[in-house]
CSV table of C-alpha atoms in Angstrom, one decimal:
chain,number,residue,atom,x,y,z
A,1,MET,CA,-8.5,8.0,-30.9
A,2,SER,CA,-10.6,6.8,-28.2
A,3,LEU,CA,-10.6,8.7,-25.4
A,4,PRO,CA,-9.5,6.3,-22.0
A,5,SER,CA,-13.1,5.6,-19.7
A,6,SER,CA,-13.5,8.3,-16.9
A,7,LYS,CA,-14.4,5.3,-15.7
A,8,SER,CA,-13.2,4.2,-12.1
A,9,VAL,CA,-12.9,1.4,-8.9
A,10,ARG,CA,-11.2,2.7,-6.3
A,11,LEU,CA,-11.0,-0.4,-3.9
A,12,ARG,CA,-9.8,-1.1,-0.7
A,13,VAL,CA,-8.0,-3.6,0.7
A,14,GLU,CA,-7.7,-5.8,4.3
A,15,PRO,CA,-7.1,-9.1,5.6
A,16,GLY,CA,-10.8,-9.4,6.7
A,17,SER,CA,-12.4,-6.7,4.5
A,18,ALA,CA,-12.4,-5.7,1.2
A,19,CYS,CA,-14.6,-2.8,0.1
A,20,GLY,CA,-15.2,-0.4,-3.1
A,21,THR,CA,-16.3,3.1,-5.3
A,22,LEU,CA,-17.4,3.6,-8.1
A,23,GLU,CA,-16.0,7.1,-9.7
A,24,GLN,CA,-16.9,8.8,-13.1
A,25,GLY,CA,-15.3,11.7,-13.5
A,26,TRP,CA,-12.3,13.6,-13.8
A,27,LEU,CA,-11.3,16.6,-11.8
A,28,ARG,CA,-14.1,15.7,-10.0
A,29,ARG,CA,-15.7,12.8,-9.5
A,30,ARG,CA,-18.9,12.1,-8.5
A,31,SER,CA,-19.5,8.4,-6.6
A,32,LEU,CA,-21.8,6.0,-8.2
A,33,ALA,CA,-22.1,3.8,-5.4
A,34,THR,CA,-20.4,1.5,-3.3
A,35,ALA,CA,-19.5,-1.6,-2.1
A,36,SER,CA,-17.8,-3.7,0.4
A,37,ARG,CA,-17.5,-7.5,2.1
A,38,ALA,CA,-16.2,-9.2,5.3
A,39,VAL,CA,-14.1,-12.1,4.4
A,40,GLY,CA,-16.2,-15.2,4.0
A,41,GLY,CA,-19.2,-12.7,3.9
A,42,SER,CA,-19.4,-13.7,0.4
A,43,ASN,CA,-21.5,-15.0,-1.8
A,44,ILE,CA,-20.4,-15.8,-4.8
A,45,ARG,CA,-18.9,-18.4,-6.2
A,46,PRO,CA,-17.3,-18.2,-9.0
A,47,SER,CA,-16.9,-20.5,-12.2
A,48,ALA,CA,-13.8,-22.9,-12.5
A,49,ALA,CA,-13.6,-20.7,-15.3
A,50,GLN,CA,-13.4,-17.7,-12.8
A,51,ALA,CA,-11.9,-19.3,-10.2
A,52,PRO,CA,-9.4,-16.6,-8.5
A,53,LEU,CA,-5.6,-17.7,-8.6
A,54,PRO,CA,-4.5,-18.6,-5.3
A,55,SER,CA,-3.0,-15.2,-3.3
A,56,PRO,CA,-1.2,-14.6,0.0
A,57,ALA,CA,-4.6,-13.0,1.2
A,58,GLY,CA,-5.8,-16.1,0.8
A,59,ASP,CA,-9.1,-17.5,-1.6
A,60,GLY,CA,-11.2,-15.6,0.3
A,61,GLN,CA,-10.1,-12.5,0.1
A,62,ALA,CA,-10.8,-12.8,-4.0
A,63,GLU,CA,-14.0,-13.8,-3.3
A,64,ALA,CA,-14.7,-10.7,-1.3
A,65,ILE,CA,-13.1,-9.1,-4.1
A,66,ASP,CA,-14.7,-10.2,-6.4
A,67,ALA,CA,-18.4,-9.6,-4.8
A,68,VAL,CA,-17.9,-6.2,-4.2
A,69,LEU,CA,-17.1,-6.6,-8.1
A,70,VAL,CA,-20.3,-7.6,-9.4
A,71,GLU,CA,-22.2,-6.0,-6.5
A,72,LEU,CA,-20.9,-2.4,-8.0
A,73,ALA,CA,-21.1,-3.3,-11.6
A,74,ALA,CA,-25.1,-3.7,-10.5
A,75,THR,CA,-25.5,0.1,-10.7
A,76,ILE,CA,-23.0,0.9,-14.2
A,77,SER,CA,-20.8,-1.8,-16.6
A,78,LEU,CA,-16.9,-1.8,-15.0
A,79,GLN,CA,-16.0,-2.4,-18.7
A,80,GLY,CA,-13.1,-0.2,-19.6
A,81,ALA,CA,-13.1,1.3,-15.9
A,82,ARG,CA,-10.0,1.7,-14.2
A,83,LEU,CA,-9.2,0.4,-11.2
A,84,GLU,CA,-7.0,2.0,-8.8
A,85,VAL,CA,-6.5,-0.2,-5.1
A,86,GLU,CA,-4.8,0.4,-2.2
A,87,LEU,CA,-4.0,-2.4,0.1
A,88,ALA,CA,-3.8,-2.3,3.8
A,89,ASP,CA,0.0,-2.0,5.0
A,90,SER,CA,-0.1,-5.2,6.4
A,91,PHE,CA,0.0,-7.0,2.7
A,92,MET,CA,3.9,-4.9,1.9
A,93,HIS,CA,7.0,-5.1,3.4
A,94,LEU,CA,8.6,-1.8,3.9
A,95,ASP,CA,12.1,-0.6,5.1
A,96,VAL,CA,14.6,2.2,5.0
A,97,VAL,CA,18.1,2.0,4.1
A,98,ALA,CA,19.9,5.3,4.6
A,99,GLY,CA,23.6,6.1,2.5
A,100,ASP,CA,24.9,8.6,0.5
A,101,PHE,CA,22.7,8.4,-2.9
A,102,SER,CA,23.0,12.2,-4.3
A,103,ASP,CA,24.9,10.4,-7.6
A,104,ASP,CA,23.1,7.3,-7.8
A,105,SER,CA,21.7,6.2,-10.8
A,106,ASP,CA,17.7,3.6,-11.0
A,107,ARG,CA,19.5,0.8,-11.8
A,108,GLN,CA,21.6,1.1,-8.6
A,109,LEU,CA,19.5,2.4,-6.4
A,110,GLN,CA,17.2,-1.2,-8.1
A,111,SER,CA,19.8,-2.9,-6.4
A,112,VAL,CA,20.1,-1.3,-3.1
A,113,ALA,CA,16.3,-1.9,-2.7
A,114,ALA,CA,17.0,-6.1,-4.0
A,115,ALA,CA,20.2,-6.2,-1.9
A,116,CYS,CA,17.8,-5.3,1.6
A,117,MET,CA,15.4,-7.2,1.1
A,118,ALA,CA,17.5,-10.0,0.0
A,119,GLU,CA,18.9,-9.5,3.8
A,120,LEU,CA,15.2,-8.5,4.8
A,121,LEU,CA,13.2,-12.2,3.4
A,122,GLY,CA,16.1,-14.6,2.0
A,123,ASP,CA,14.4,-16.5,-0.4
A,124,ALA,CA,11.0,-14.9,-0.3
A,125,ALA,CA,11.6,-12.1,-2.6
A,126,GLN,CA,12.5,-13.2,-5.6
A,127,GLY,CA,8.8,-13.7,-5.5
A,128,HIS,CA,8.2,-10.1,-4.7
A,129,GLU,CA,8.0,-6.8,-6.8
A,130,LEU,CA,10.0,-3.6,-5.7
A,131,ARG,CA,8.9,-0.5,-5.6
A,132,TRP,CA,11.5,2.5,-3.9
A,133,GLN,CA,11.2,6.7,-3.4
A,134,LEU,CA,14.3,8.4,-1.8
A,135,GLN,CA,14.0,10.9,0.0
A,136,SER,CA,14.2,15.1,-0.8
A,137,ASP,CA,17.7,14.7,1.4
A,138,ALA,CA,19.1,11.7,-1.4
A,139,ARG,CA,20.2,10.1,1.8
A,140,HIS,CA,17.6,7.5,1.7
A,141,LEU,CA,15.7,5.2,0.2
A,142,LEU,CA,11.3,3.9,1.1
A,143,ILE,CA,11.5,0.5,-0.2
A,144,GLY,CA,8.0,-1.7,-0.7
A,145,ALA,CA,8.5,-5.0,-1.1
A,146,ILE,CA,5.5,-7.1,-2.6
A,147,ALA,CA,4.5,-10.7,-3.3
A,148,ARG,CA,4.1,-11.9,-7.3
A,149,GLY,CA,1.2,-13.4,-6.3
A,150,GLN,CA,-1.1,-10.7,-4.6
A,151,LEU,CA,-0.4,-8.2,-7.8
A,152,GLY,CA,-1.6,-11.0,-10.0
A,153,ALA,CA,-4.5,-12.0,-8.0
A,154,LEU,CA,-6.1,-8.5,-8.1
A,155,SER,CA,-4.1,-8.1,-12.0
A,156,ASP,CA,-6.8,-11.4,-12.7
A,157,ALA,CA,-10.4,-9.8,-10.6
A,158,ALA,CA,-9.2,-6.9,-12.9
A,159,MET,CA,-9.5,-8.5,-16.3
A,160,ARG,CA,-12.1,-11.0,-15.1
A,161,HIS,CA,-14.0,-7.9,-14.4
A,162,GLY,CA,-13.4,-5.6,-18.2
A,163,LEU,CA,-11.5,-3.5,-15.4
A,164,SER,CA,-7.8,-1.8,-16.2
A,165,LEU,CA,-5.6,-2.1,-13.6
A,166,ALA,CA,-4.2,1.3,-12.9
A,167,SER,CA,-2.3,1.4,-10.2
A,168,VAL,CA,-2.1,-0.4,-5.9
A,169,GLN,CA,-1.0,1.3,-3.9
A,170,PRO,CA,-0.2,0.3,0.4
A,171,ASP,CA,-1.8,2.8,2.2
A,172,PHE,CA,0.4,4.5,4.3
A,173,CYS,CA,2.2,5.2,0.9
A,174,GLY,CA,-1.6,6.9,0.3
A,175,GLN,CA,-1.4,8.8,3.1
A,176,TRP,CA,1.7,9.7,3.5
A,177,ASN,CA,1.3,11.8,0.1
A,178,ARG,CA,-1.8,12.9,0.9
A,179,HIS,CA,-0.8,13.9,4.3
A,180,GLY,CA,3.1,14.2,4.7
A,181,GLY,CA,3.5,17.9,3.5
A,182,ALA,CA,1.8,19.3,6.0
A,183,LEU,CA,4.9,18.2,8.4
A,184,GLY,CA,7.5,21.4,7.2
A,185,ALA,CA,11.2,20.9,8.8
A,186,GLY,CA,12.0,19.3,11.6
A,187,SER,CA,11.8,16.0,13.1
A,188,ALA,CA,8.3,14.2,13.3
A,189,VAL,CA,6.7,11.4,13.4
A,190,PHE,CA,4.0,10.0,10.6
A,191,ALA,CA,1.7,6.7,11.6
A,192,VAL,CA,-0.6,5.3,9.3
A,193,ALA,CA,-2.6,2.2,11.5
A,194,CYS,CA,-5.5,-0.2,9.9
A,195,GLY,CA,-6.8,-2.9,12.4
A,196,ARG,CA,-4.6,-4.0,15.1
A,197,GLU,CA,-1.5,-2.7,12.7
A,198,ALA,CA,0.7,0.6,12.5
A,199,VAL,CA,3.3,1.7,10.4
A,200,ILE,CA,4.4,3.8,11.8
A,201,ALA,CA,7.5,6.1,10.5
A,202,CYS,CA,10.8,8.6,11.7
A,203,VAL,CA,10.8,11.8,9.6
A,204,ALA,CA,13.2,14.6,8.9
A,205,ASP,CA,12.4,17.7,6.8
A,206,GLY,CA,10.3,16.3,5.2
A,207,ALA,CA,12.2,12.4,4.7
A,208,ILE,CA,11.1,9.3,5.6
A,209,CYS,CA,14.4,8.0,8.0
A,210,ASP,CA,13.7,5.1,9.9
A,211,ILE,CA,10.3,2.9,9.5
A,212,SER,CA,9.1,0.3,12.6
A,213,SER,CA,5.4,-1.4,10.9
A,214,GLY,CA,3.7,-4.3,13.1
A,215,THR,CA,1.3,-5.0,15.5
A,216,TRP,CA,-0.1,-2.4,17.5
A,217,LEU,CA,-2.5,-3.1,19.2
A,218,ASP,CA,-2.6,-6.2,21.8
A,219,ARG,CA,-4.7,-8.8,22.9
A,220,ASN,CA,-7.2,-6.6,24.6
A,221,GLY,CA,-7.3,-4.2,22.5
A,222,THR,CA,-4.9,-1.6,24.7
A,223,PRO,CA,-2.0,0.2,23.0
A,224,GLY,CA,1.0,-1.5,24.6
A,225,LEU,CA,3.0,-1.7,21.8
A,226,LEU,CA,3.2,1.2,20.2
A,227,ASP,CA,4.8,2.8,23.2
A,228,THR,CA,7.5,0.5,21.6
A,229,ARG,CA,7.7,0.8,17.7
A,230,VAL,CA,7.5,5.0,18.4
A,231,ASP,CA,10.4,4.4,20.7
A,232,ARG,CA,12.4,2.5,17.9
A,233,VAL,CA,12.0,5.2,15.2
A,234,LEU,CA,12.7,8.4,18.3
A,235,ALA,CA,15.4,5.8,18.3
A,236,SER,CA,16.8,6.5,14.8
A,237,PRO,CA,20.6,8.8,14.7
A,238,LEU,CA,19.4,10.9,12.5
A,239,LEU,CA,16.6,12.6,15.5
A,240,ARG,CA,18.9,12.3,17.9
A,241,ALA,CA,21.1,15.0,16.5
A,242,GLN,CA,18.4,16.9,15.2
A,243,GLN,CA,17.4,17.2,18.7
A,244,THR,CA,20.3,17.9,20.4
A,245,ALA,CA,21.8,20.0,17.2
């Protein structure tokens, strides 16, 4: 039995750009090459047989991803490498629902997540893939939804370049997994910003209990909407209860 490749590509996809890092190794990864492309700045024009499928990010985004992977492949073959994708949160729909989930099965939690996204997205929810994470208090369910067309475009890009799509993770979840544990006990606000977009979460004793996402910079580049979004999560009943206890 052959071992899986030790090569991996970390690809970050944002609305206006794509950037990638080619790495090699297991426990201690070594960077071999980096590449980035702005949407509309790619000179790669795939043949008709390789043309990307339409995606919510647009054909320009797919071309930028192709250009990044082609440039990385000029350093060393990408064949068999793992593709690990980090998506800007503007490609995702994030929500938190409260309830007593301590005795719920995975199937029941999936049904709760589906119902919440159906309420949020309407008929469009049918075209989205759902992921959820039960928080440590067993009373809050963090839900994420991504359009299946977006996932399909990423999977097709991996196939075209000989990679294996290993993971797709929104920026907020990646940052939360890295840094959320440092918040400890008590109440806090955890924010992740990318360009003009931000995700702001209310955290109580290490559990995400409310979330707000969207634009935080106004047209002049000043953070005029940030206070509004922070105020929204600070208005969480759970956080208010902790502050007055």
